[in-house]
């Protein structure tokens, strides 16, 4: 079998399996047997500050978005104005039937100038957490989701070893200010993201350097480093240490707060001849990070798709594969192998902290959620300790360099007036969440 037909047959077989399991939540099937999720299972949706809040003026990404020749197709600007509309959004999330909200605290707002911690910004995030609690929703808080203060990037960002202590100090301040309200703490979102993009050569090194030097020039400094565009080895080494020190800082204030990192994971599959390369890449991108996570209370697993590896590395998505708006394969099965791998390498509880799909067809989102939940069900049946399913994302939002084009949200946002519109997929997930169960497929 050649490489292409191998991939196509693997894809069609598994997709047919997912489709045959199609759920009808809330209809006749729900009268039959149901798979019950563990008591206390968290059902939620996630956002990240920069992607939804709007006007994150002091952040490194804001600066990058404004550069001539920016790698971003458009700037974030007002985003979803979630900074002012969080109460309405949390109420909506609760009305859907979800019981947790994963949001991030924006470092660039909390420490806009090195060493100056904004009481007003920290109060804001305390209010966001209070609003969750008021609606019976558990706050799952990410301390750092990709964006950093400009001053931090201008002193070398994560390439600078001082980043470790600076992040720990920030973690301690946040925990002192709102830690009493937090249910689950994620230190750093996708701390292996730079390693993953580097291994994929997502942005060629010359382009990365050009963007960083244009950013440095624009603010009159020598060097500027915003992950994931900076020097990958230094970033990964420091960010791992920052996670550990940040975790210890959080625990020094609230020793019982479940704390962990989140990781971006891929359902790696070997094309013929790619087995060795797969092992090597998986070690560099995932396992070396998972091993560090062993010292944590949990690991946050985030998976969206699969990738095939041959003897030379990642190979492009094959013709005929169904694609998402992101250009990668529509692959609801991604989360199951990611969970199994994370659990077997770390031996600690798993929180699914992100999983979702960029699509304009909301029926596809429903299929995706269903496929993912079937995989989670199988993992639970095998005894894996999984504590949450948090969907990416609550709102159609700023999808980084892809701007507002990809729509990952359970809720659409009208960009002219910020009006929210609940999509059928939101109700689909909400019904499952409310019953904490899935109909058993025949
Ligand atoms: C990130 C999100 C992003 C999502 C969809 C995850 O890797 O944490 O910020 O929007 O993927 O691409």
PDB file of C-alpha atoms in Angstrom, residues 132-307:
ATOM      1  CA  UNK A 132     -18.426  32.450  37.786  1.00  0.00           C
ATOM      2  CA  UNK A 133     -19.144  31.489  41.376  1.00  0.00           C
ATOM      3  CA  UNK A 134     -22.323  33.549  41.433  1.00  0.00           C
ATOM      4  CA  UNK A 135     -23.545  31.446  38.483  1.00  0.00           C
ATOM      5  CA  UNK A 136     -22.501  28.104  39.948  1.00  0.00           C
ATOM      6  CA  UNK A 137     -19.542  27.865  37.568  1.00  0.00           C
ATOM      7  CA  UNK A 138     -16.071  26.784  38.725  1.00  0.00           C
ATOM      8  CA  UNK A 139     -13.237  29.099  37.657  1.00  0.00           C
ATOM      9  CA  UNK A 140     -10.425  27.233  35.880  1.00  0.00           C
ATOM     10  CA  UNK A 141      -7.750  29.884  35.609  1.00  0.00           C
ATOM     11  CA  UNK A 142      -4.812  29.987  33.203  1.00  0.00           C
ATOM     12  CA  UNK A 143      -2.081  32.289  34.457  1.00  0.00           C
ATOM     13  CA  UNK A 144      -0.422  32.704  31.069  1.00  0.00           C
ATOM     14  CA  UNK A 145      -1.942  32.084  27.649  1.00  0.00           C
ATOM     15  CA  UNK A 146       0.669  33.073  25.035  1.00  0.00           C
ATOM     16  CA  UNK A 147       0.732  36.876  25.526  1.00  0.00           C
ATOM     17  CA  UNK A 148       3.296  38.730  27.655  1.00  0.00           C
ATOM     18  CA  UNK A 149       3.871  42.371  28.593  1.00  0.00           C
ATOM     19  CA  UNK A 150       5.871  44.360  26.029  1.00  0.00           C
ATOM     20  CA  UNK A 151       8.606  45.127  28.592  1.00  0.00           C
ATOM     21  CA  UNK A 152       9.024  41.362  29.117  1.00  0.00           C
ATOM     22  CA  UNK A 153       9.467  40.648  25.383  1.00  0.00           C
ATOM     23  CA  UNK A 154      11.809  43.625  25.151  1.00  0.00           C
ATOM     24  CA  UNK A 155      14.147  42.078  27.720  1.00  0.00           C
ATOM     25  CA  UNK A 156      14.297  38.792  25.795  1.00  0.00           C
ATOM     26  CA  UNK A 157      10.995  37.215  26.854  1.00  0.00           C
ATOM     27  CA  UNK A 158      11.287  33.537  27.755  1.00  0.00           C
ATOM     28  CA  UNK A 159      14.797  33.455  26.300  1.00  0.00           C
ATOM     29  CA  UNK A 160      15.946  35.476  29.295  1.00  0.00           C
ATOM     30  CA  UNK A 161      16.519  33.273  32.382  1.00  0.00           C
ATOM     31  CA  UNK A 162      15.104  36.084  34.539  1.00  0.00           C
ATOM     32  CA  UNK A 163      11.704  35.101  33.074  1.00  0.00           C
ATOM     33  CA  UNK A 164      11.581  32.215  35.556  1.00  0.00           C
ATOM     34  CA  UNK A 165      11.562  34.417  38.662  1.00  0.00           C
ATOM     35  CA  UNK A 166       9.405  37.058  37.028  1.00  0.00           C
ATOM     36  CA  UNK A 167       6.736  34.504  36.202  1.00  0.00           C
ATOM     37  CA  UNK A 168       6.854  33.043  39.709  1.00  0.00           C
ATOM     38  CA  UNK A 169       6.422  36.504  41.240  1.00  0.00           C
ATOM     39  CA  UNK A 170       3.425  37.157  38.979  1.00  0.00           C
ATOM     40  CA  UNK A 171       1.896  33.769  39.930  1.00  0.00           C
ATOM     41  CA  UNK A 172       2.232  34.570  43.593  1.00  0.00           C
ATOM     42  CA  UNK A 173       0.586  38.004  43.220  1.00  0.00           C
ATOM     43  CA  UNK A 174      -2.358  36.560  41.304  1.00  0.00           C
ATOM     44  CA  UNK A 175      -2.854  33.740  43.766  1.00  0.00           C
ATOM     45  CA  UNK A 176      -2.769  36.140  46.724  1.00  0.00           C
ATOM     46  CA  UNK A 177      -5.357  38.319  45.021  1.00  0.00           C
ATOM     47  CA  UNK A 178      -7.842  35.776  43.708  1.00  0.00           C
ATOM     48  CA  UNK A 179      -6.487  32.328  44.526  1.00  0.00           C
ATOM     49  CA  UNK A 180      -9.168  31.736  47.153  1.00  0.00           C
ATOM     50  CA  UNK A 181     -11.762  31.720  44.339  1.00  0.00           C
ATOM     51  CA  UNK A 182      -9.944  29.464  41.862  1.00  0.00           C
ATOM     52  CA  UNK A 183     -10.942  25.802  41.445  1.00  0.00           C
ATOM     53  CA  UNK A 184      -8.157  24.674  39.108  1.00  0.00           C
ATOM     54  CA  UNK A 185      -4.948  26.536  38.191  1.00  0.00           C
ATOM     55  CA  UNK A 186      -3.173  26.126  34.856  1.00  0.00           C
ATOM     56  CA  UNK A 187       0.218  27.819  34.978  1.00  0.00           C
ATOM     57  CA  UNK A 188       1.134  28.082  31.303  1.00  0.00           C
ATOM     58  CA  UNK A 189      -0.990  27.263  28.289  1.00  0.00           C
ATOM     59  CA  UNK A 190       0.625  24.849  25.846  1.00  0.00           C
ATOM     60  CA  UNK A 191       4.056  25.239  27.260  1.00  0.00           C
ATOM     61  CA  UNK A 192       5.371  22.968  24.497  1.00  0.00           C
ATOM     62  CA  UNK A 193       3.894  25.164  21.748  1.00  0.00           C
ATOM     63  CA  UNK A 194       7.209  26.707  20.693  1.00  0.00           C
ATOM     64  CA  UNK A 195       8.767  23.240  20.489  1.00  0.00           C
ATOM     65  CA  UNK A 196       5.864  22.004  18.366  1.00  0.00           C
ATOM     66  CA  UNK A 197       5.966  24.905  15.912  1.00  0.00           C
ATOM     67  CA  UNK A 198       9.724  24.645  15.651  1.00  0.00           C
ATOM     68  CA  UNK A 199       9.608  20.932  14.855  1.00  0.00           C
ATOM     69  CA  UNK A 200       7.028  21.647  12.174  1.00  0.00           C
ATOM     70  CA  UNK A 201       9.053  24.586  10.889  1.00  0.00           C
ATOM     71  CA  UNK A 202       5.740  26.412  10.896  1.00  0.00           C
ATOM     72  CA  UNK A 203       7.387  29.813  10.452  1.00  0.00           C
ATOM     73  CA  UNK A 204      10.855  29.575   8.847  1.00  0.00           C
ATOM     74  CA  UNK A 205      13.665  30.840  11.059  1.00  0.00           C
ATOM     75  CA  UNK A 206      14.532  33.799   8.773  1.00  0.00           C
ATOM     76  CA  UNK A 207      10.956  35.035   8.890  1.00  0.00           C
ATOM     77  CA  UNK A 208      10.863  34.693  12.689  1.00  0.00           C
ATOM     78  CA  UNK A 209      14.053  36.696  13.012  1.00  0.00           C
ATOM     79  CA  UNK A 210      12.782  39.394  10.654  1.00  0.00           C
ATOM     80  CA  UNK A 211       9.547  39.820  12.638  1.00  0.00           C
ATOM     81  CA  UNK A 212      11.384  39.976  15.966  1.00  0.00           C
ATOM     82  CA  UNK A 213      13.884  42.520  14.708  1.00  0.00           C
ATOM     83  CA  UNK A 214      11.100  44.693  13.202  1.00  0.00           C
ATOM     84  CA  UNK A 215       9.349  44.571  16.592  1.00  0.00           C
ATOM     85  CA  UNK A 216      12.568  45.528  18.419  1.00  0.00           C
ATOM     86  CA  UNK A 217      13.161  48.411  16.023  1.00  0.00           C
ATOM     87  CA  UNK A 218       9.617  49.703  16.416  1.00  0.00           C
ATOM     88  CA  UNK A 219      10.171  50.333  20.132  1.00  0.00           C
ATOM     89  CA  UNK A 220      13.878  51.179  19.977  1.00  0.00           C
ATOM     90  CA  UNK A 221      15.302  48.117  21.739  1.00  0.00           C
ATOM     91  CA  UNK A 222      18.035  45.719  20.637  1.00  0.00           C
ATOM     92  CA  UNK A 223      16.166  42.475  20.947  1.00  0.00           C
ATOM     93  CA  UNK A 224      12.549  41.379  21.194  1.00  0.00           C
ATOM     94  CA  UNK A 225      11.359  37.862  21.812  1.00  0.00           C
ATOM     95  CA  UNK A 226       7.742  36.746  21.726  1.00  0.00           C
ATOM     96  CA  UNK A 227       7.094  33.023  21.919  1.00  0.00           C
ATOM     97  CA  UNK A 228       6.799  31.033  19.728  1.00  0.00           C
ATOM     98  CA  UNK A 229       8.869  33.164  17.371  1.00  0.00           C
ATOM     99  CA  UNK A 230      11.995  33.408  19.519  1.00  0.00           C
ATOM    100  CA  UNK A 231      14.858  30.958  20.021  1.00  0.00           C
ATOM    101  CA  UNK A 232      13.085  27.622  20.625  1.00  0.00           C
ATOM    102  CA  UNK A 233      15.633  25.814  22.819  1.00  0.00           C
ATOM    103  CA  UNK A 234      16.064  28.650  25.311  1.00  0.00           C
ATOM    104  CA  UNK A 235      12.321  29.266  25.409  1.00  0.00           C
ATOM    105  CA  UNK A 236      11.448  25.627  26.125  1.00  0.00           C
ATOM    106  CA  UNK A 237      14.124  25.268  28.815  1.00  0.00           C
ATOM    107  CA  UNK A 238      13.170  28.440  30.660  1.00  0.00           C
ATOM    108  CA  UNK A 239       9.438  28.017  30.319  1.00  0.00           C
ATOM    109  CA  UNK A 240       9.624  24.543  31.863  1.00  0.00           C
ATOM    110  CA  UNK A 241      11.488  25.961  34.837  1.00  0.00           C
ATOM    111  CA  UNK A 242       9.059  28.883  35.005  1.00  0.00           C
ATOM    112  CA  UNK A 243       6.201  26.427  35.183  1.00  0.00           C
ATOM    113  CA  UNK A 244       7.792  24.612  38.129  1.00  0.00           C
ATOM    114  CA  UNK A 245       8.629  27.788  39.994  1.00  0.00           C
ATOM    115  CA  UNK A 246       5.238  29.297  39.176  1.00  0.00           C
ATOM    116  CA  UNK A 247       3.506  26.155  40.424  1.00  0.00           C
ATOM    117  CA  UNK A 248       5.482  26.311  43.668  1.00  0.00           C
ATOM    118  CA  UNK A 249       4.582  29.984  44.073  1.00  0.00           C
ATOM    119  CA  UNK A 250       0.880  29.187  43.627  1.00  0.00           C
ATOM    120  CA  UNK A 251       1.105  26.294  46.077  1.00  0.00           C
ATOM    121  CA  UNK A 252       2.966  28.426  48.614  1.00  0.00           C
ATOM    122  CA  UNK A 253      -0.169  30.578  48.833  1.00  0.00           C
ATOM    123  CA  UNK A 254      -2.785  27.852  48.368  1.00  0.00           C
ATOM    124  CA  UNK A 255      -1.224  24.443  48.959  1.00  0.00           C
ATOM    125  CA  UNK A 256      -4.397  22.531  48.074  1.00  0.00           C
ATOM    126  CA  UNK A 257      -5.156  24.241  44.764  1.00  0.00           C
ATOM    127  CA  UNK A 258      -4.872  21.665  41.941  1.00  0.00           C
ATOM    128  CA  UNK A 259      -2.131  23.074  39.708  1.00  0.00           C
ATOM    129  CA  UNK A 260      -0.663  21.919  36.406  1.00  0.00           C
ATOM    130  CA  UNK A 261       0.499  22.898  32.921  1.00  0.00           C
ATOM    131  CA  UNK A 262      -1.443  22.419  29.704  1.00  0.00           C
ATOM    132  CA  UNK A 263       0.099  20.802  26.637  1.00  0.00           C
ATOM    133  CA  UNK A 264      -0.711  20.827  22.951  1.00  0.00           C
ATOM    134  CA  UNK A 265      -0.795  17.236  21.776  1.00  0.00           C
ATOM    135  CA  UNK A 266      -1.119  15.580  18.396  1.00  0.00           C
ATOM    136  CA  UNK A 267      -2.424  12.178  17.412  1.00  0.00           C
ATOM    137  CA  UNK A 268       0.882  11.187  15.801  1.00  0.00           C
ATOM    138  CA  UNK A 269       0.612   8.446  13.203  1.00  0.00           C
ATOM    139  CA  UNK A 270       3.490   6.856  11.336  1.00  0.00           C
ATOM    140  CA  UNK A 271       3.365   6.748   7.560  1.00  0.00           C
ATOM    141  CA  UNK A 272       5.297   3.725   6.243  1.00  0.00           C
ATOM    142  CA  UNK A 273       8.928   4.073   7.328  1.00  0.00           C
ATOM    143  CA  UNK A 274       8.196   6.883   9.795  1.00  0.00           C
ATOM    144  CA  UNK A 275       8.197   4.918  13.099  1.00  0.00           C
ATOM    145  CA  UNK A 276      11.632   6.050  14.330  1.00  0.00           C
ATOM    146  CA  UNK A 277      11.145   9.672  13.375  1.00  0.00           C
ATOM    147  CA  UNK A 278       7.757   9.637  15.094  1.00  0.00           C
ATOM    148  CA  UNK A 279       9.338   8.511  18.353  1.00  0.00           C
ATOM    149  CA  UNK A 280      11.981  11.199  18.141  1.00  0.00           C
ATOM    150  CA  UNK A 281       9.510  13.989  17.366  1.00  0.00           C
ATOM    151  CA  UNK A 282       7.071  12.858  20.002  1.00  0.00           C
ATOM    152  CA  UNK A 283       9.850  12.946  22.572  1.00  0.00           C
ATOM    153  CA  UNK A 284      10.942  16.474  21.602  1.00  0.00           C
ATOM    154  CA  UNK A 285       7.442  17.893  21.366  1.00  0.00           C
ATOM    155  CA  UNK A 286       5.528  16.029  24.053  1.00  0.00           C
ATOM    156  CA  UNK A 287       7.253  13.428  26.225  1.00  0.00           C
ATOM    157  CA  UNK A 288       9.981  15.643  27.567  1.00  0.00           C
ATOM    158  CA  UNK A 289       7.288  18.023  28.806  1.00  0.00           C
ATOM    159  CA  UNK A 290       5.027  15.241  30.091  1.00  0.00           C
ATOM    160  CA  UNK A 291       7.910  13.942  32.184  1.00  0.00           C
ATOM    161  CA  UNK A 292       8.188  17.293  33.964  1.00  0.00           C
ATOM    162  CA  UNK A 293       4.415  17.286  34.521  1.00  0.00           C
ATOM    163  CA  UNK A 294       4.825  14.179  36.713  1.00  0.00           C
ATOM    164  CA  UNK A 295       5.493  16.493  39.643  1.00  0.00           C
ATOM    165  CA  UNK A 296       2.157  18.304  39.207  1.00  0.00           C
ATOM    166  CA  UNK A 297      -1.397  17.633  40.400  1.00  0.00           C
ATOM    167  CA  UNK A 298      -2.697  17.085  36.868  1.00  0.00           C
ATOM    168  CA  UNK A 299      -1.852  17.653  33.237  1.00  0.00           C
ATOM    169  CA  UNK A 300      -4.097  19.639  30.916  1.00  0.00           C
ATOM    170  CA  UNK A 301      -4.477  17.859  27.581  1.00  0.00           C
ATOM    171  CA  UNK A 302      -5.326  19.814  24.432  1.00  0.00           C
ATOM    172  CA  UNK A 303      -5.632  18.066  21.080  1.00  0.00           C
ATOM    173  CA  UNK A 304      -7.260  19.015  17.806  1.00  0.00           C
ATOM    174  CA  UNK A 305      -5.993  16.824  14.992  1.00  0.00           C
ATOM    175  CA  UNK A 306      -3.595  14.136  13.840  1.00  0.00           C
ATOM    176  CA  UNK A 307      -0.417  14.333  11.819  1.00  0.00           C
TER     177      UNK A 307
END
